[in-house]
């Protein structure tokens, strides 16, 4: 379970998002923190309606259904509040709010700073 994203400071935004290794994404934040996050974890925590039931909030995407070699094929900013990540498994509807991304970094990422 991810930490409560409400603890996230809304002034903290990602200022660098790029590949870190063949299996990880670098997320560097405006507060100085940097994390290497496995692509697999980012894909698994997609918050879209295909991956999470809109009404119950229950994750419908199962870990075993995420390909271990999944990779991002594109990352785009959505305003100043989220990133949209397109994946090699043809999934591209998930918008990752910054608070969710920060929680994923804290729980699943390797601190680099």
Coordinates of N, CA and C in Angstrom, one line a residue:
X1 N 0.8 -1.2 0.0 CA 0.0 0.0 0.0 C 0.9 1.2 0.0
X2 N 0.5 2.2 -0.8 CA 1.3 3.4 -0.9 C 1.0 4.3 0.3
X3 N 2.0 5.2 0.6 CA 1.8 6.2 1.7 C 0.7 7.1 1.2
X4 N 0.1 7.8 2.2 CA -0.9 8.8 2.0 C -0.4 9.9 1.1
X5 N -0.9 10.0 -0.1 CA -0.4 11.1 -1.0 C -0.8 12.5 -0.4
X6 N -1.7 12.6 0.5 CA -2.1 13.9 1.1 C -0.9 14.5 1.9
X7 N 0.1 13.7 2.3 CA 1.2 14.2 3.0 C 2.2 14.9 2.0
X8 N 1.9 14.8 0.7 CA 2.7 15.4 -0.3 C 2.6 16.9 -0.3
X9 N 3.8 17.6 -0.4 CA 3.8 19.1 -0.5 C 3.5 19.5 -1.9
X10 N 2.4 20.2 -2.2 CA 2.0 20.5 -3.5 C 3.0 21.4 -4.3
X11 N 4.0 22.0 -3.6 CA 4.9 22.8 -4.3 C 6.1 22.0 -4.9
X12 N 6.1 20.7 -4.5 CA 7.1 19.8 -5.0 C 6.7 19.2 -6.3
X13 N 7.5 19.5 -7.4 CA 7.2 19.0 -8.7 C 8.4 18.2 -9.3
X14 N 8.2 17.3 -10.2 CA 9.3 16.7 -10.8 C 10.0 17.7 -11.8
X15 N 11.3 17.8 -11.7 CA 12.0 18.7 -12.6 C 12.9 17.9 -13.5
X16 N 13.0 16.6 -13.4 CA 13.7 15.7 -14.3 C 13.0 14.4 -14.3
X17 N 12.7 13.9 -15.5 CA 12.1 12.6 -15.7 C 12.8 12.0 -16.9
X18 N 13.5 10.9 -16.7 CA 14.3 10.3 -17.8 C 14.6 8.9 -17.5
X19 N 15.1 8.1 -18.5 CA 15.5 6.8 -18.2 C 16.7 6.8 -17.3
X20 N 16.8 5.9 -16.3 CA 17.9 5.8 -15.4 C 18.7 4.6 -15.7
X21 N 18.0 3.5 -16.1 CA 18.6 2.3 -16.5 C 17.7 1.6 -17.5
X22 N 18.0 0.4 -18.0 CA 17.1 -0.3 -18.9 C 15.7 -0.7 -18.2
X23 N 15.7 -0.6 -16.9 CA 14.5 -1.1 -16.1 C 13.9 0.0 -15.2
X24 N 14.6 1.2 -15.2 CA 14.1 2.2 -14.2 C 14.1 3.6 -14.8
X25 N 13.2 4.4 -14.2 CA 13.0 5.8 -14.5 C 13.6 6.6 -13.4
X26 N 14.3 7.7 -13.8 CA 14.8 8.7 -12.8 C 13.7 9.7 -12.7
X27 N 13.3 10.0 -11.4 CA 12.4 11.1 -11.1 C 13.1 12.0 -10.1
X28 N 13.5 13.2 -10.5 CA 14.2 14.1 -9.7 C 13.2 15.2 -9.4
X29 N 13.1 15.6 -8.1 CA 12.0 16.5 -7.6 C 12.6 17.9 -7.2
X30 N 11.8 18.9 -7.2 CA 12.2 20.2 -6.9 C 12.7 20.4 -5.5
X31 N 12.4 19.5 -4.6 CA 12.8 19.5 -3.2 C 14.2 18.9 -3.0
X32 N 14.8 18.5 -4.1 CA 16.2 17.9 -4.1 C 16.2 16.4 -4.1
X33 N 15.1 15.8 -3.8 CA 15.1 14.3 -3.8 C 15.1 13.7 -5.2
X34 N 15.8 12.6 -5.4 CA 15.8 11.9 -6.6 C 15.6 10.4 -6.4
X35 N 14.9 9.7 -7.3 CA 14.6 8.3 -7.1 C 14.7 7.6 -8.4
X36 N 15.2 6.4 -8.4 CA 15.2 5.4 -9.5 C 14.0 4.5 -9.3
X37 N 13.0 4.5 -10.1 CA 11.8 3.8 -9.9 C 11.6 2.7 -11.0
X38 N 11.4 1.4 -10.6 CA 11.3 0.4 -11.7 C 10.0 0.7 -12.5
X39 N 10.2 0.6 -13.8 CA 9.1 0.8 -14.8 C 8.0 -0.1 -14.4
X40 N 8.2 -1.4 -14.0 CA 7.2 -2.3 -13.6 C 6.3 -1.7 -12.6
X41 N 6.9 -1.1 -11.5 CA 6.1 -0.5 -10.4 C 5.2 0.7 -10.9
X42 N 5.8 1.5 -11.7 CA 5.1 2.7 -12.3 C 3.9 2.2 -13.1
X43 N 4.1 1.2 -13.9 CA 3.0 0.6 -14.7 C 1.9 0.0 -13.9
X44 N 2.4 -0.8 -12.8 CA 1.4 -1.4 -12.0 C 0.5 -0.4 -11.2
X45 N 1.1 0.7 -10.8 CA 0.3 1.7 -10.1 C -0.4 2.7 -10.9
X46 N -0.6 2.4 -12.2 CA -1.4 3.3 -13.1 C -2.7 3.5 -12.4
X47 N -3.2 4.8 -12.3 CA -4.4 5.1 -11.7 C -5.6 5.2 -12.6
X48 N -5.5 4.8 -13.8 CA -6.6 5.0 -14.8 C -7.8 4.1 -14.5
X49 N -8.9 4.3 -15.1 CA -10.2 3.6 -14.9 C -10.0 2.1 -15.4
X50 N -9.1 1.9 -16.3 CA -8.9 0.5 -16.7 C -8.1 -0.3 -15.7
X51 N -7.4 0.4 -14.8 CA -6.5 -0.3 -13.8 C -7.1 -0.2 -12.4
X52 N -7.9 0.7 -12.2 CA -8.5 0.9 -10.8 C -10.0 1.1 -11.0
X53 N -10.9 0.4 -10.3 CA -12.3 0.6 -10.4 C -12.7 2.0 -10.0
X54 N -13.3 2.7 -10.9 CA -13.7 4.1 -10.6 C -14.6 4.3 -9.4
X55 N -15.4 3.3 -9.1 CA -16.4 3.5 -8.0 C -15.9 3.0 -6.7
X56 N -15.1 2.0 -6.7 CA -14.7 1.4 -5.4 C -13.2 1.8 -5.1
X57 N -12.5 2.2 -6.1 CA -11.0 2.5 -5.9 C -10.2 1.3 -5.8
X58 N -10.8 0.1 -6.0 CA -10.0 -1.2 -5.9 C -9.2 -1.4 -7.2
X59 N -7.9 -1.7 -7.0 CA -7.1 -2.0 -8.2 C -7.5 -3.2 -8.9
X60 N -7.8 -3.1 -10.2 CA -8.3 -4.2 -11.0 C -7.1 -4.9 -11.7
X61 N -6.1 -4.1 -12.0 CA -4.9 -4.6 -12.6 C -4.1 -5.5 -11.6
X62 N -3.8 -6.7 -12.0 CA -3.1 -7.6 -11.2 C -1.6 -7.6 -11.5
X63 N -0.8 -7.7 -10.5 CA 0.7 -7.7 -10.7 C 1.1 -8.7 -11.8
X64 N 0.5 -9.9 -11.8 CA 0.9 -10.9 -12.7 C 0.5 -10.6 -14.2
X65 N -0.3 -9.5 -14.3 CA -0.7 -9.1 -15.7 C 0.2 -8.0 -16.3
X66 N 1.1 -7.5 -15.4 CA 2.0 -6.5 -15.9 C 3.3 -7.3 -16.4
X67 N 3.6 -7.0 -17.7 CA 4.8 -7.7 -18.3 C 6.1 -7.2 -17.5
X68 N 7.0 -8.1 -17.2 CA 8.2 -7.7 -16.4 C 9.1 -6.8 -17.3
X69 N 9.0 -6.8 -18.6 CA 9.8 -6.0 -19.4 C 9.1 -4.8 -20.0
X70 N 8.0 -4.4 -19.3 CA 7.3 -3.2 -19.8 C 8.2 -1.9 -19.7
X71 N 8.0 -1.1 -20.7 CA 8.9 0.2 -20.8 C 8.0 1.3 -21.2
X72 N 8.3 2.5 -20.7 CA 7.6 3.7 -21.3 C 8.0 4.0 -22.7
X73 N 7.0 4.4 -23.5 CA 7.3 4.8 -24.9 C 7.1 6.3 -25.0
X74 N 6.6 6.9 -24.0 CA 6.4 8.4 -24.0 C 6.0 8.9 -22.7
X75 N 6.5 10.1 -22.3 CA 6.1 10.7 -21.1 C 5.8 12.2 -21.4
X76 N 4.6 12.6 -21.0 CA 4.2 14.0 -21.3 C 3.6 14.7 -20.1
X77 N 3.9 15.9 -19.9 CA 3.3 16.7 -18.8 C 1.9 17.0 -19.1
X78 N 1.1 16.9 -18.0 CA -0.4 17.3 -18.1 C -0.5 18.4 -17.1
X79 N -0.5 19.6 -17.7 CA -0.6 20.8 -16.9 C 0.6 20.9 -15.9
X80 N 0.4 21.3 -14.7 CA 1.4 21.4 -13.7 C 1.0 20.4 -12.5
X81 N 0.3 19.3 -12.9 CA -0.1 18.4 -11.8 C 0.1 17.0 -12.1
X82 N 0.4 16.6 -13.3 CA 0.5 15.1 -13.6 C 1.4 14.8 -14.8
X83 N 1.8 13.6 -14.9 CA 2.5 13.1 -16.1 C 1.6 12.0 -16.7
X84 N 1.5 12.0 -18.0 CA 0.9 10.9 -18.7 C 2.0 10.0 -19.3
X85 N 1.9 8.7 -19.0 CA 2.9 7.8 -19.5 C 2.3 6.8 -20.4
X86 N 2.9 6.7 -21.6 CA 2.5 5.7 -22.6 C 3.5 4.5 -22.4
X87 N 2.9 3.3 -22.5 CA 3.7 2.1 -22.2 C 3.8 1.2 -23.4
X88 N 4.9 0.3 -23.3 CA 5.1 -0.6 -24.4 C 4.1 -1.7 -24.5
X89 N 3.2 -1.8 -23.5 CA 2.1 -2.8 -23.6 C 0.8 -2.2 -24.3
X90 N 1.0 -1.0 -24.9 CA 0.0 -0.2 -25.6 C -1.0 0.5 -24.6
X91 N -0.7 0.5 -23.4 CA -1.5 1.2 -22.4 C -1.0 2.7 -22.3
X92 N -1.9 3.6 -22.4 CA -1.5 5.0 -22.4 C -2.5 6.0 -21.8
X93 N -3.5 5.5 -21.1 CA -4.6 6.3 -20.6 C -4.3 6.8 -19.2
X94 N -3.3 6.4 -18.5 CA -3.1 6.8 -17.1 C -2.4 8.1 -17.0
X95 N -3.0 9.0 -16.2 CA -2.4 10.2 -15.8 C -1.9 10.1 -14.3
X96 N -0.7 10.3 -14.1 CA -0.1 10.1 -12.8 C 0.1 11.4 -12.1
X97 N -0.9 11.8 -11.2 CA -0.7 13.0 -10.4 C 0.6 13.0 -9.7
X98 N 1.2 14.2 -9.5 CA 2.5 14.3 -8.9 C 2.5 13.7 -7.5
X99 N 1.4 13.9 -6.7 CA 1.4 13.3 -5.4 C 1.5 11.7 -5.4
X100 N 0.8 11.1 -6.4 CA 0.9 9.7 -6.6 C 2.3 9.3 -7.0
X101 N 2.9 10.0 -7.9 CA 4.3 9.7 -8.3 C 5.3 9.8 -7.2
X102 N 5.1 10.8 -6.3 CA 6.0 11.0 -5.2 C 5.8 9.8 -4.2
X103 N 4.6 9.4 -4.0 CA 4.3 8.2 -3.1 C 5.0 6.9 -3.7
X104 N 4.9 6.8 -5.0 CA 5.5 5.6 -5.6 C 7.0 5.7 -5.4
X105 N 7.6 6.9 -5.6 CA 9.0 7.0 -5.3 C 9.4 6.6 -3.9
X106 N 8.6 7.1 -2.9 CA 8.9 6.8 -1.5 C 8.8 5.3 -1.2
X107 N 7.8 4.7 -1.8 CA 7.6 3.3 -1.5 C 8.3 2.3 -2.3
X108 N 8.5 2.6 -3.6 CA 9.1 1.6 -4.6 C 10.4 2.0 -5.2
X109 N 10.8 3.3 -5.0 CA 12.0 3.8 -5.6 C 13.2 3.6 -4.8
X110 N 14.4 3.7 -5.4 CA 15.7 3.7 -4.8 C 16.1 5.1 -4.7
X111 N 16.3 5.6 -3.4 CA 16.7 7.0 -3.3 C 18.1 7.2 -3.9
X112 N 18.3 8.3 -4.6 CA 19.6 8.6 -5.3 C 20.2 9.8 -4.6
X113 N 19.5 10.5 -3.8 CA 20.0 11.8 -3.2 C 19.7 11.8 -1.7

